[in-house]
Amino acid sequence: MSLAELAGCLEERFGERSKHDVPLGRLTTYRIGGPAALYLEPGTRSDLEAVARCLQSAGEGVPVITLGRGSNLVISDKGWPGLVLRLAPRAFSFTRPGDGPDSLVAGAATPLPVVANWTTRRGLSGLEFMIAIPGSIGGAVRMNAGAHGSETSDTLATATVLDLSSGELTERKAPELELSYRHSNLTEQEVVLDATFELVPQTENEVRARLESFRKHRGETQPPAVQNAGSTFKNPAGDHAGRLVEAAGLKGFRVGGVEVSRLHANFFVSDETATAQDVYDLVHEVARRVKEDFGIELEPEVKFAGEFEDRSHT
Ligand SMILES: Cc1cc2nc3c(=O)[nH]c(=O)nc-3n(C[C@H](O)[C@H](O)[C@H](O)COP(=O)(O)OP(=O)(O)OC[C@H]3O[C@@H](n4cnc5c(N)ncnc54)[C@H](O)[C@@H]3O)c2cc1C
């Protein structure tokens, strides 16, 4: 069971669409990190079912990750040692009315601001918080993305999920996903294909006013969506990670090419010299200092993918 066997199976099914050594940095908001050993953009459900069959027969033990818009991910400088799947936007980026009068079905590759604008134009409330989050619907379901007091779980009704370990396609009701603060029970083997939301009808003006106020607030309080992955740490109960990082005197604190934003202390912003290891080291050093100063353990919200060196004990 090896990477080579998996590559062979994928090549047989997908020909040149199955790629090797594809740089991933450009597919993430941090713009850093190495290549994917194997890379494929599935364009249909049956493509994904074929990937599942290859994984079952040839790739057991090969790590798989689904990449959305890469806005919550730090990919290792060494890259990803297995298969990266990125749902082809032409097939998986769409918005359409659902069965109910106030419902929306969105493909997993749909950018969140597209969804916020679609619902706003129809006077449907619940997803306007997505206007300034540079992720996709698949990433938002997996992470239970949220902002301004709302989160994905508030309006999510169902998600269509393909389990790569069995090839099984299921429609999961939102409670089955055990969504909580920036968490779901989805594993790396489970790919979200689309999601259905039940929204609240209001006037377009009401929804738009909220959307615009969220957009304005973002522009004033956070760095733009490049060279960072949004909030680095989850907020601990009853507090804000950014407040703690700032109170520890770490605004502007830097490791290599990455620094704690001076605008918002929970955003860590990279420059063109940054490595993924720099992000990893900064995250661990900031967490260590906050623990030392306040006794509070900060948990990263950003996900590290691939191999990193733990230098905290050296
Ligand atoms: C400037 C900025 C602001 C941000 N603000 C917020 C905010 O206010 N609130 C918030 O919650 N987040 C915020 N984020 C973080 C991020 O945008 C969200 O977590 C978003 O939901 C991630 O979506 P993505 O498509 O980029 O996922 P990725 O970063 O590509 O992946 C994140 C995780 O989701 C998984 N995943 C992606 N697609 C799928 C799929 N189709 N099926 C199954 N799993 C999948 C990945 O495997 C990975 O585990 C911000 C990020 C930035 C850069």
Coordinates of C-alpha atoms in Angstrom, one line a residue, residues 80-204:
W80 CA 1.9 17.4 1.9
P81 CA 3.1 13.8 1.7
G82 CA -0.1 12.3 0.3
L83 CA -3.1 13.3 -1.8
V84 CA -4.6 16.8 -1.9
L85 CA -8.1 17.1 -3.2
R86 CA -9.5 20.4 -4.3
L87 CA -13.1 20.4 -5.5
A88 CA -13.2 21.8 -9.1
P89 CA -15.0 25.2 -8.8
R90 CA -16.8 24.7 -12.2
A91 CA -18.7 21.8 -10.6
F92 CA -18.8 22.5 -6.9
S93 CA -19.1 26.3 -6.8
F94 CA -22.8 27.2 -7.1
T95 CA -25.8 28.7 -5.3
R96 CA -29.4 27.8 -5.9
P97 CA -32.7 28.0 -4.0
G98 CA -33.5 24.9 -2.0
D99 CA -36.8 23.1 -1.6
G100 CA -38.1 25.5 1.1
P101 CA -39.1 29.1 0.3
D102 CA -36.2 30.5 2.4
S103 CA -33.5 27.9 1.8
L104 CA -30.3 27.9 -0.1
V105 CA -28.1 25.1 -1.5
A106 CA -24.5 26.0 -2.0
G107 CA -21.7 23.9 -3.5
A108 CA -18.7 23.2 -1.2
A109 CA -16.3 25.2 -3.3
T110 CA -18.5 28.4 -3.3
P111 CA -16.6 31.4 -1.8
L112 CA -18.4 32.6 1.4
P113 CA -18.8 36.2 0.2
V114 CA -20.7 34.9 -2.9
V115 CA -23.1 33.2 -0.5
A116 CA -23.4 36.3 1.7
N117 CA -24.3 38.4 -1.4
W118 CA -26.7 35.8 -2.9
T119 CA -28.7 35.6 0.4
T120 CA -28.6 39.4 0.9
R121 CA -30.1 40.1 -2.6
R122 CA -33.0 37.8 -1.7
G123 CA -33.6 39.3 1.7
L124 CA -32.6 36.1 3.5
S125 CA -30.8 36.6 6.8
G126 CA -28.3 34.3 8.6
L127 CA -25.2 34.2 6.4
E128 CA -24.3 37.9 6.1
F129 CA -21.4 37.2 8.5
M130 CA -19.7 35.3 5.7
I131 CA -19.1 38.6 3.7
A132 CA -15.6 39.0 5.0
I133 CA -14.5 35.4 5.5
P134 CA -12.3 34.3 2.5
G135 CA -13.1 30.6 2.8
S136 CA -15.5 28.2 1.1
I137 CA -18.7 26.5 2.1
G138 CA -16.9 23.2 2.6
G139 CA -14.3 24.8 4.9
A140 CA -17.1 26.7 6.7
V141 CA -19.0 23.5 7.5
R142 CA -15.9 21.7 8.6
M143 CA -14.7 24.6 10.8
N144 CA -18.2 25.8 11.8
A145 CA -17.0 29.2 10.7
G146 CA -18.6 32.2 12.4
A147 CA -18.4 35.9 13.1
H148 CA -20.3 38.8 14.6
G149 CA -22.3 36.5 16.9
S150 CA -23.5 34.1 14.2
E151 CA -22.0 30.8 13.0
T152 CA -22.6 28.3 10.2
S153 CA -24.4 25.9 12.5
D154 CA -27.2 28.5 13.2
T155 CA -28.7 28.0 9.7
L156 CA -27.1 24.9 8.4
A157 CA -29.8 22.2 7.7
T158 CA -27.9 19.4 6.0
A159 CA -24.6 18.7 4.3
T160 CA -23.9 16.2 1.5
V161 CA -20.8 14.3 2.6
L162 CA -18.7 11.7 0.7
D163 CA -16.7 9.4 3.0
L164 CA -13.5 8.5 1.1
S165 CA -12.8 5.5 3.4
S166 CA -16.0 3.8 2.2
G167 CA -17.1 5.7 -0.9
E168 CA -20.4 6.2 0.8
L169 CA -22.4 9.4 0.0
T170 CA -24.7 10.6 2.8
E171 CA -26.9 13.6 3.6
R172 CA -26.1 14.5 7.1
K173 CA -28.4 16.6 9.2
A174 CA -26.6 19.5 11.0
P175 CA -26.9 18.0 14.5
E176 CA -25.2 14.8 13.3
L177 CA -22.1 17.0 12.5
E178 CA -21.8 17.9 16.2
L179 CA -20.9 21.5 15.3
S180 CA -19.6 23.7 18.1
Y181 CA -17.2 26.6 18.3
R182 CA -14.9 26.2 15.2
H183 CA -15.4 22.5 15.4
S184 CA -17.3 19.6 13.6
N185 CA -16.9 15.9 13.8
L186 CA -15.9 15.6 10.2
T187 CA -12.6 13.8 9.6
E188 CA -10.1 14.3 6.7
Q189 CA -11.7 11.3 5.0
E190 CA -15.1 13.1 4.8
V191 CA -15.5 15.5 1.9
V192 CA -18.4 18.0 2.0
L193 CA -19.9 18.4 -1.4
D194 CA -22.7 20.9 -0.7
A195 CA -24.7 22.3 2.1
T196 CA -28.3 23.4 2.5
F197 CA -29.2 26.4 4.7
E198 CA -32.6 27.4 6.1
L199 CA -32.6 31.2 6.4
V200 CA -34.8 33.9 7.9
P201 CA -36.8 36.2 5.6
Q202 CA -36.3 39.9 6.1
T203 CA -36.3 43.0 3.9
E204 CA -33.3 43.2 1.6

